[in-house]
Short mmCIF file of C-alpha atoms in Angstrom, two decimals:
data_model
loop_
_atom_site.label_atom_id
_atom_site.label_comp_id
_atom_site.label_asym_id
_atom_site.label_seq_id
_atom_site.Cartn_x
_atom_site.Cartn_y
_atom_site.Cartn_z
CA UNK A 902 92.52 142.73 33.64
CA UNK A 903 93.94 143.55 30.08
CA UNK A 904 92.47 139.94 29.09
CA UNK A 905 88.86 140.43 30.54
CA UNK A 906 88.42 143.86 28.38
CA UNK A 907 89.15 141.99 25.77
CA UNK A 908 86.26 139.90 26.75
CA UNK A 909 83.47 142.25 27.45
CA UNK A 910 84.34 144.56 24.53
CA UNK A 911 84.76 141.61 21.88
CA UNK A 912 81.11 139.87 23.34
CA UNK A 913 79.58 143.10 24.43
CA UNK A 914 80.31 146.20 20.84
CA UNK A 915 82.23 144.61 18.38
CA UNK A 916 80.66 141.26 17.85
CA UNK A 917 77.55 141.62 19.45
CA UNK A 918 75.33 138.32 19.66
CA UNK A 919 72.50 139.94 17.71
CA UNK A 920 73.17 142.86 15.39
CA UNK A 921 76.85 141.56 14.28
CA UNK A 922 75.99 137.51 14.58
CA UNK A 923 72.96 137.67 13.89
CA UNK A 924 72.17 135.14 17.21
CA UNK A 925 68.11 135.44 18.95
CA UNK A 926 66.80 137.33 16.62
CA UNK A 927 63.32 135.66 17.15
CA UNK A 928 63.36 137.02 20.86
CA UNK A 929 65.12 140.38 19.62
CA UNK A 930 61.88 141.01 17.92
CA UNK A 931 59.34 139.22 19.35
CA UNK A 932 59.16 140.29 22.68
CA UNK A 933 60.83 143.54 22.73
CA UNK A 934 57.90 145.52 21.82
CA UNK A 935 58.25 146.61 25.99
CA UNK A 936 60.99 148.32 27.37
CA UNK A 937 59.57 145.93 30.97
CA UNK A 938 59.44 142.83 28.73
CA UNK A 939 62.63 142.96 27.47
CA UNK A 940 64.64 144.25 30.00
CA UNK A 941 63.11 140.62 31.84
CA UNK A 942 64.26 137.97 29.11
CA UNK A 943 67.24 140.11 28.84
CA UNK A 944 68.10 138.68 32.29
CA UNK A 945 66.70 136.16 31.62
CA UNK A 946 68.96 134.77 28.78
CA UNK A 947 71.86 135.64 30.31
CA UNK A 948 71.25 134.21 33.45
CA UNK A 949 70.76 130.50 31.14
CA UNK A 950 73.38 131.62 28.93
CA UNK A 951 76.35 132.03 31.95
CA UNK A 952 75.03 127.92 33.50
CA UNK A 953 74.92 126.81 29.59
CA UNK A 954 78.34 127.60 29.23
CA UNK A 955 79.36 126.38 32.95
CA UNK A 956 78.30 123.19 31.85
CA UNK A 957 78.49 122.26 28.43
CA UNK A 958 82.08 123.50 28.20
CA UNK A 959 83.32 120.36 30.66
CA UNK A 960 81.15 118.42 29.42
CA UNK A 961 82.39 118.66 25.78
CA UNK A 962 85.79 119.11 26.78
CA UNK A 963 86.33 115.89 29.84
CA UNK A 964 83.22 113.83 28.23
CA UNK A 965 82.68 113.84 24.43
CA UNK A 966 86.63 114.44 23.75
CA UNK A 967 87.35 111.69 25.86
CA UNK A 968 85.34 109.13 24.86
CA UNK A 969 85.55 110.66 21.21
CA UNK A 970 81.90 111.18 20.46
CA UNK A 971 82.30 114.23 19.48
CA UNK A 972 79.56 114.11 16.90
CA UNK A 973 76.65 113.74 18.67
CA UNK A 974 77.42 117.25 21.21
CA UNK A 975 73.99 118.69 18.92
CA UNK A 976 72.02 116.73 20.95
CA UNK A 977 73.80 116.56 24.03
CA UNK A 978 73.51 120.62 24.86
CA UNK A 979 69.61 120.46 23.36
CA UNK A 980 69.20 118.18 26.43
CA UNK A 981 71.48 119.94 28.98
CA UNK A 982 69.93 123.43 27.74
CA UNK A 983 66.25 121.71 27.90
CA UNK A 984 66.97 120.46 31.19
CA UNK A 985 68.84 123.86 32.94
CA UNK A 986 65.50 125.44 31.92
CA UNK A 987 63.67 123.23 33.43
CA UNK A 988 64.77 123.38 37.09
CA UNK A 989 65.73 127.42 37.38
CA UNK A 990 61.91 127.25 35.97
CA UNK A 991 61.31 124.74 39.24
CA UNK A 992 63.24 126.06 41.81
CA UNK A 993 63.19 129.96 41.52
CA UNK A 994 59.31 128.83 41.99
CA UNK A 995 59.37 127.13 44.72
CA UNK A 996 62.41 129.43 46.36
CA UNK A 997 62.11 132.78 44.54
CA UNK A 998 57.82 133.14 43.05
CA UNK A 999 58.55 137.57 42.88
CA UNK A 1000 61.53 136.26 40.57
CA UNK A 1001 59.71 133.70 39.46
CA UNK A 1002 56.83 135.49 38.29
CA UNK A 1003 59.02 138.71 36.81
CA UNK A 1004 61.13 135.33 34.94
CA UNK A 1005 58.80 133.09 34.70
CA UNK A 1006 57.48 133.02 31.35
CA UNK A 1007 60.63 134.12 28.97
CA UNK A 1008 62.19 130.71 30.58
CA UNK A 1009 60.09 127.83 28.29
CA UNK A 1010 61.07 130.73 24.93
CA UNK A 1011 64.93 130.44 25.89
CA UNK A 1012 64.99 126.51 25.22
CA UNK A 1013 64.64 127.57 21.77
CA UNK A 1014 66.57 130.27 21.83
CA UNK A 1015 69.60 130.24 18.74
CA UNK A 1016 71.52 131.92 21.14
CA UNK A 1017 72.05 129.83 24.30
CA UNK A 1018 72.41 126.68 22.04
CA UNK A 1019 74.63 129.54 19.65
CA UNK A 1020 77.49 130.61 22.82
CA UNK A 1021 77.33 126.44 23.62
CA UNK A 1022 78.71 125.86 20.11
CA UNK A 1023 80.47 128.72 19.90
CA UNK A 1024 82.84 128.67 23.46
CA UNK A 1025 84.31 124.23 22.44
CA UNK A 1026 85.56 125.83 18.91
CA UNK A 1027 89.70 127.11 20.09
CA UNK A 1028 90.12 128.38 17.45
CA UNK A 1029 87.42 131.20 16.33
CA UNK A 1030 87.78 131.64 20.15
CA UNK A 1031 91.06 132.63 20.11
CA UNK A 1032 90.10 134.38 16.93
CA UNK A 1033 87.13 136.72 18.34
CA UNK A 1034 89.27 137.31 22.58
CA UNK A 1035 92.44 137.58 21.20
CA UNK A 1036 93.85 134.43 24.05
CA UNK A 1037 96.42 132.42 24.12
CA UNK A 1038 94.30 128.87 24.83
CA UNK A 1039 91.09 128.92 25.80
CA UNK A 1040 90.13 127.45 29.88
CA UNK A 1041 86.75 126.78 31.49
CA UNK A 1042 87.35 130.16 32.59
CA UNK A 1043 87.12 132.41 29.44
CA UNK A 1044 83.86 130.21 28.40
CA UNK A 1045 81.52 130.91 31.85
CA UNK A 1046 82.63 135.07 31.58
CA UNK A 1047 81.90 134.61 27.33
CA UNK A 1048 78.36 133.31 27.57
CA UNK A 1049 78.18 135.91 30.65
CA UNK A 1050 79.25 139.18 28.48
CA UNK A 1051 77.70 137.56 25.40
CA UNK A 1052 74.27 137.76 27.16
CA UNK A 1053 74.79 140.92 28.43
CA UNK A 1054 75.68 142.36 24.56
CA UNK A 1055 72.88 140.39 24.08
CA UNK A 1056 70.02 142.35 26.18
CA UNK A 1057 72.03 145.58 25.36
CA UNK A 1058 70.62 145.32 22.10
CA UNK A 1059 67.30 144.04 23.62
CA UNK A 1060 66.30 146.87 25.80
CA UNK A 1061 67.48 149.99 22.67
CA UNK A 1062 65.78 147.67 20.38
CA UNK A 1063 61.96 148.63 22.71
CA UNK A 1064 63.23 151.66 23.81
CA UNK A 1065 63.00 152.23 20.51
CA UNK A 1066 59.76 150.68 19.00
CA UNK A 1067 58.36 151.94 21.70
CA UNK A 1068 58.45 155.30 20.46
CA UNK A 1069 57.88 153.88 16.28
CA UNK A 1070 54.82 152.44 17.83
CA UNK A 1071 52.82 156.50 17.84
CA UNK A 1072 54.21 157.32 14.25
CA UNK A 1073 51.74 156.31 11.64
CA UNK A 1074 53.35 153.96 9.46
CA UNK A 1075 51.99 152.15 6.21
CA UNK A 1076 50.44 149.49 6.87
CA UNK A 1077 52.00 146.82 5.50
CA UNK A 1078 55.47 148.04 7.20
CA UNK A 1079 53.54 147.98 10.10
CA UNK A 1080 55.03 145.66 12.76
CA UNK A 1081 58.58 142.44 11.38
CA UNK A 1082 59.86 145.54 8.36
CA UNK A 1083 59.87 148.51 11.10
CA UNK A 1084 61.83 146.32 14.00
CA UNK A 1085 64.24 145.40 11.67
CA UNK A 1086 64.99 148.52 10.31
CA UNK A 1087 65.33 149.92 13.55
CA UNK A 1088 67.43 147.03 13.97
CA UNK A 1089 68.98 148.14 11.56
CA UNK A 1090 70.19 151.38 12.37
CA UNK A 1091 71.05 150.09 15.21
CA UNK A 1092 73.80 147.94 13.80
CA UNK A 1093 74.63 150.59 12.10
CA UNK A 1094 75.12 152.05 15.09
CA UNK A 1095 77.74 149.33 16.10
CA UNK A 1096 79.80 149.51 13.13
CA UNK A 1097 81.61 152.23 15.85
CA UNK A 1098 83.02 149.37 17.22
CA UNK B 595 43.44 114.66 -2.84
CA UNK B 596 45.19 116.30 -5.24
CA UNK B 597 43.45 119.53 -3.78
CA UNK B 598 44.27 118.28 -0.96
CA UNK B 599 48.43 119.28 -2.06
CA UNK B 600 47.63 121.83 -3.84
CA UNK B 601 46.75 123.16 -1.29
CA UNK B 602 49.59 122.08 1.22
CA UNK B 603 51.60 123.23 -1.23
CA UNK B 604 50.02 126.54 -2.22
CA UNK B 605 50.00 126.92 1.81
CA UNK B 606 53.64 126.03 2.48
CA UNK B 607 55.95 127.91 -0.47
CA UNK B 608 53.42 131.06 -0.86
CA UNK B 609 50.81 131.86 1.39
CA UNK B 610 51.79 131.53 5.18
CA UNK B 611 56.00 131.47 3.31
CA UNK B 612 57.42 130.07 6.65
CA UNK B 613 60.25 133.81 5.59
CA UNK B 614 58.48 136.13 4.04
CA UNK B 615 54.70 135.88 5.73
CA UNK B 616 55.74 133.45 9.80
CA UNK B 617 58.86 135.32 9.60
CA UNK B 618 60.46 132.31 11.16
CA UNK B 619 63.77 131.43 10.91
CA UNK B 620 65.47 135.04 10.54
CA UNK B 621 69.45 133.84 12.21
CA UNK B 622 70.65 132.27 9.03
CA UNK B 623 67.93 133.90 7.24
CA UNK B 624 69.79 137.45 7.85
CA UNK B 625 73.49 136.23 8.39
CA UNK B 626 73.50 133.56 5.50
CA UNK B 627 72.42 135.48 2.90
CA UNK B 628 75.34 137.39 1.81
CA UNK B 629 75.01 135.12 -1.11
CA UNK B 630 72.90 133.69 -3.40
CA UNK B 631 74.14 130.54 -3.74
CA UNK B 632 74.23 129.79 -0.18
CA UNK B 633 70.39 130.28 0.14
CA UNK B 634 69.97 127.77 -2.05
CA UNK B 635 72.84 125.55 0.20
CA UNK B 636 71.19 126.10 3.17
CA UNK B 637 67.33 126.28 2.07
CA UNK B 638 68.57 122.22 0.96
CA UNK B 639 69.72 121.15 4.29
CA UNK B 640 66.96 122.69 6.30
CA UNK B 641 64.22 121.12 3.74
CA UNK B 642 66.00 117.83 4.24
CA UNK B 643 65.81 117.82 7.79
CA UNK B 644 62.37 119.21 7.46
CA UNK B 645 60.84 116.33 5.87
CA UNK B 646 62.96 113.96 7.85
CA UNK B 647 61.60 114.94 10.94
CA UNK B 648 57.86 115.33 10.09
CA UNK B 649 57.84 112.02 8.40
CA UNK B 650 58.99 110.86 11.11
CA UNK B 651 57.15 113.56 13.72
CA UNK B 652 54.32 111.83 11.05
CA UNK B 653 54.80 108.25 12.54
CA UNK B 654 55.40 108.50 15.47
CA UNK B 655 52.56 110.62 16.46
CA UNK B 656 50.09 108.46 18.79
CA UNK B 657 52.86 106.68 20.43
CA UNK B 658 54.88 110.29 22.09
CA UNK B 659 53.00 111.46 24.82
CA UNK B 660 51.44 114.90 24.54
CA UNK B 661 53.35 116.08 27.76
CA UNK B 662 56.47 115.08 26.32
CA UNK B 663 55.70 115.93 22.87
CA UNK B 664 58.12 119.16 22.72
CA UNK B 665 61.28 117.49 23.98
CA UNK B 666 60.60 114.42 22.04
CA UNK B 667 60.27 116.53 18.77
CA UNK B 668 63.29 118.54 19.54
CA UNK B 669 65.44 114.98 19.94
CA UNK B 670 64.06 113.59 16.06
CA UNK B 671 65.26 117.55 15.24
CA UNK B 672 69.47 117.53 16.18
CA UNK B 673 69.00 113.42 15.02
CA UNK B 674 68.36 114.38 11.22
CA UNK B 675 70.45 117.88 12.00
CA UNK B 676 73.65 115.96 13.44
CA UNK B 677 73.42 113.09 10.62
CA UNK B 678 73.40 116.53 7.93
CA UNK B 679 76.79 117.38 9.79
CA UNK B 680 78.25 114.45 9.31
CA UNK B 681 77.91 113.61 5.83
CA UNK B 682 78.83 117.73 4.70
CA UNK B 683 81.77 117.18 7.16
CA UNK B 684 82.43 114.09 4.94
CA UNK B 685 81.41 115.05 1.08
CA UNK B 686 81.36 118.33 1.07
CA UNK B 687 84.17 119.89 4.03
CA UNK B 688 83.71 123.07 2.14
CA UNK B 689 80.28 124.21 3.01
CA UNK B 690 80.37 123.24 6.47
CA UNK B 691 82.89 125.69 7.06
CA UNK B 692 80.48 128.42 5.00
CA UNK B 693 77.95 127.56 7.24
CA UNK B 694 79.68 126.62 10.35
CA UNK B 695 77.99 128.10 13.72
CA UNK B 696 74.59 127.48 11.89
CA UNK B 697 74.41 124.14 10.54
CA UNK B 698 73.99 123.11 14.47
CA UNK B 699 71.60 125.78 14.67
CA UNK B 700 68.98 124.30 12.75
CA UNK B 701 67.76 122.53 15.66
CA UNK B 702 66.14 125.53 16.87
CA UNK B 703 64.73 127.08 13.81
CA UNK B 704 61.61 127.50 15.09
CA UNK B 705 59.77 127.15 11.27
CA UNK B 706 60.80 123.01 12.34
CA UNK B 707 59.22 122.14 15.09
CA UNK B 708 56.30 124.44 14.12
CA UNK B 709 55.03 122.87 11.72
CA UNK B 710 56.34 119.38 13.53
CA UNK B 711 53.37 120.92 16.38
CA UNK B 712 50.57 122.60 13.99
CA UNK B 713 51.36 120.02 10.80
CA UNK B 714 53.04 117.06 11.91
CA UNK B 715 51.77 115.39 15.06
CA UNK B 716 48.21 116.75 12.94
CA UNK B 717 48.74 114.38 9.63
CA UNK B 718 49.05 111.09 8.23
CA UNK B 719 53.15 110.14 6.65
CA UNK B 720 52.95 111.02 3.17
CA UNK B 721 50.94 114.88 3.56
CA UNK B 722 53.01 115.75 6.30
CA UNK B 723 56.42 114.98 3.31
CA UNK B 724 54.73 116.96 1.04
CA UNK B 725 53.96 120.23 4.07
CA UNK B 726 57.95 120.07 4.66
CA UNK B 727 58.77 119.40 1.27
CA UNK B 728 56.85 122.69 -0.23
CA UNK B 729 57.54 124.42 3.38
CA UNK B 730 61.43 123.81 3.04
CA UNK B 731 60.54 125.66 -1.42
CA UNK B 732 59.41 128.44 0.09
CA UNK B 733 61.97 129.09 2.45
CA UNK B 734 64.52 128.06 0.19
CA UNK B 735 63.02 130.13 -2.35
CA UNK B 736 63.00 133.23 0.29
CA UNK B 737 66.39 132.91 1.30
CA UNK B 738 68.06 132.36 -2.90
CA UNK B 739 66.01 135.59 -3.97
CA UNK B 740 67.55 138.25 -0.96
CA UNK B 741 70.34 136.13 -1.41
CA UNK B 742 70.34 137.06 -4.94
CA UNK B 743 69.71 140.66 -4.37
CA UNK B 744 72.56 141.73 -1.26
CA UNK B 745 74.86 139.95 -4.22
CA UNK B 746 74.51 141.34 -6.61
CA UNK B 747 73.95 144.61 -4.58
CA UNK B 748 76.90 144.20 -1.94
CA UNK B 749 79.42 142.46 -4.54
CA UNK B 750 78.10 143.23 -8.62
CA UNK B 751 78.09 139.45 -8.25
CA UNK B 752 75.09 137.14 -9.27
CA UNK B 753 76.46 132.98 -8.51
CA UNK B 754 80.06 134.13 -8.21
CA UNK B 755 79.81 135.71 -11.78
CA UNK B 756 80.79 139.17 -11.85
CA UNK B 757 78.30 141.91 -12.85
CA UNK B 758 79.94 145.35 -13.29
CA UNK B 759 82.29 147.26 -10.77
CA UNK B 760 79.51 149.34 -8.49
CA UNK B 761 78.88 148.09 -5.42
CA UNK B 762 76.76 149.53 -2.42
CA UNK B 763 79.33 147.79 0.07
CA UNK B 764 75.73 148.08 2.93
CA UNK B 765 73.54 145.48 1.90
CA UNK B 766 77.45 143.87 2.40
CA UNK B 767 76.98 144.09 6.26
CA UNK B 768 74.77 143.05 9.59
CA UNK B 769 72.77 145.88 8.40
CA UNK B 770 72.24 145.92 4.54
CA UNK B 771 70.43 142.44 5.27
CA UNK B 772 68.34 144.00 8.01
CA UNK B 773 67.18 146.39 5.50
CA UNK B 774 66.49 143.75 2.76
CA UNK B 775 64.43 141.49 5.24
CA UNK B 776 62.44 144.70 5.37
CA UNK B 777 62.32 146.13 2.56
CA UNK B 778 61.30 142.47 1.37
CA UNK B 779 58.30 141.52 4.30
CA UNK B 780 56.62 144.30 3.78
CA UNK B 781 57.16 143.90 -0.38
CA UNK B 782 55.65 140.61 -0.10
CA UNK B 783 52.31 141.92 2.25
CA UNK B 784 51.80 144.12 -0.53
CA UNK B 785 51.81 142.10 -3.19
CA UNK B 786 49.29 139.73 -1.61
CA UNK B 787 46.80 141.76 -1.08
CA UNK B 788 47.48 143.10 -3.86
CA UNK B 789 46.11 139.54 -5.29
CA UNK B 790 44.11 139.11 -2.58
CA UNK B 791 41.81 142.29 -3.23
CA UNK B 792 41.97 141.29 -6.99
CA UNK B 793 40.53 138.25 -5.78
CA UNK B 794 38.08 139.93 -4.71
CA UNK B 795 37.53 142.13 -7.16
CA UNK B 796 36.95 138.94 -9.38
CA UNK B 797 34.30 137.93 -7.35
CA UNK B 798 32.25 140.14 -5.70
CA UNK B 799 32.50 143.61 -8.56
CA UNK B 800 30.10 144.58 -6.26
CA UNK B 801 32.29 145.32 -3.14
CA UNK B 802 34.76 147.35 -5.18
CA UNK B 803 31.55 149.34 -7.64
CA UNK B 804 31.49 153.28 -6.32
CA UNK B 805 28.38 153.28 -7.87
CA UNK B 806 25.90 150.84 -6.24
CA UNK B 807 23.93 151.56 -3.51
CA UNK B 808 24.87 151.32 0.06
CA UNK B 809 22.44 149.32 1.81
#
């Protein structure tokens, strides 16, 4: 239980993917204009990140390492991610059109989201994960849990951001600051809030 | 012909600067600009991948079918990133540690995919390489500038040399990264706007003449 809590707190708050590790900034700035789409993007990313960890971790540990072709990891991972995204899209389209309508438009964007490739690269780096989570050794359960909660951390950040931006959009702001700069200043305050942890 | 290259250079490095104008490739920009030198390292790595991938995409542009072009581009980019990583791992392992996670993440850096899709897949070899080079220079310049500002203010150092003992810790943190980036985008937009106004003023002064009769 203590271990579980450590992963949750570390992945969601202390090492938040967006505001502390700077992963997934593109969707964080691009898809955070309103609350609903931010939540949809967050859930879609969490889903893909969890499944990615579930597949890439065993591929790396049980396939690439024994075959001594670890250097292929980038190419293999990006292909796994692209196929997962494609497959989720097809499955959703077939079995759950409502969910597809809600999540569909965000799915193609996720392939090039650095948070997804980032989590796949992070969970195979054993020394870093041990430092981050304070565990004795890495295994697949931890990898999947970390993927899930890092995704939830992403969702939390993007949802907070969308709330702020909905308010900021109504303010009269200098035209050079409008758009990305003011969004980044909002992100700056969110990042400061995360220092509490 | 010469004019074409001048346009590519100006568009890539200044007018459509990938970092300050288009706001692409934000993750390494925010994460690695704690020091000016990191910006140069990351910039060189990205420029190399950008030139190589642009060249290969341009050569293969008639062979790759339209439907599978994005996966094909990603595969090309991933190959070059793997090459960079292996070379760095062998010759400069320290550098590999500094860039850490952000080195493999060059694969999903939107600048490279954007240039492959919007320029290299439509143009011949030499202009594509030039486009890669100048976009890379624009990116390197932006990262180094931001890194220098954050290093001077956050650590009182420039390229590792101590300047003074006055530091503002805020600029070394992640909040400071967002803040610096925001200020730079706003300043860039302001300066480009001013240059544009000046150009229009030189060409059509009547637009700015308040006493001119409104027709």
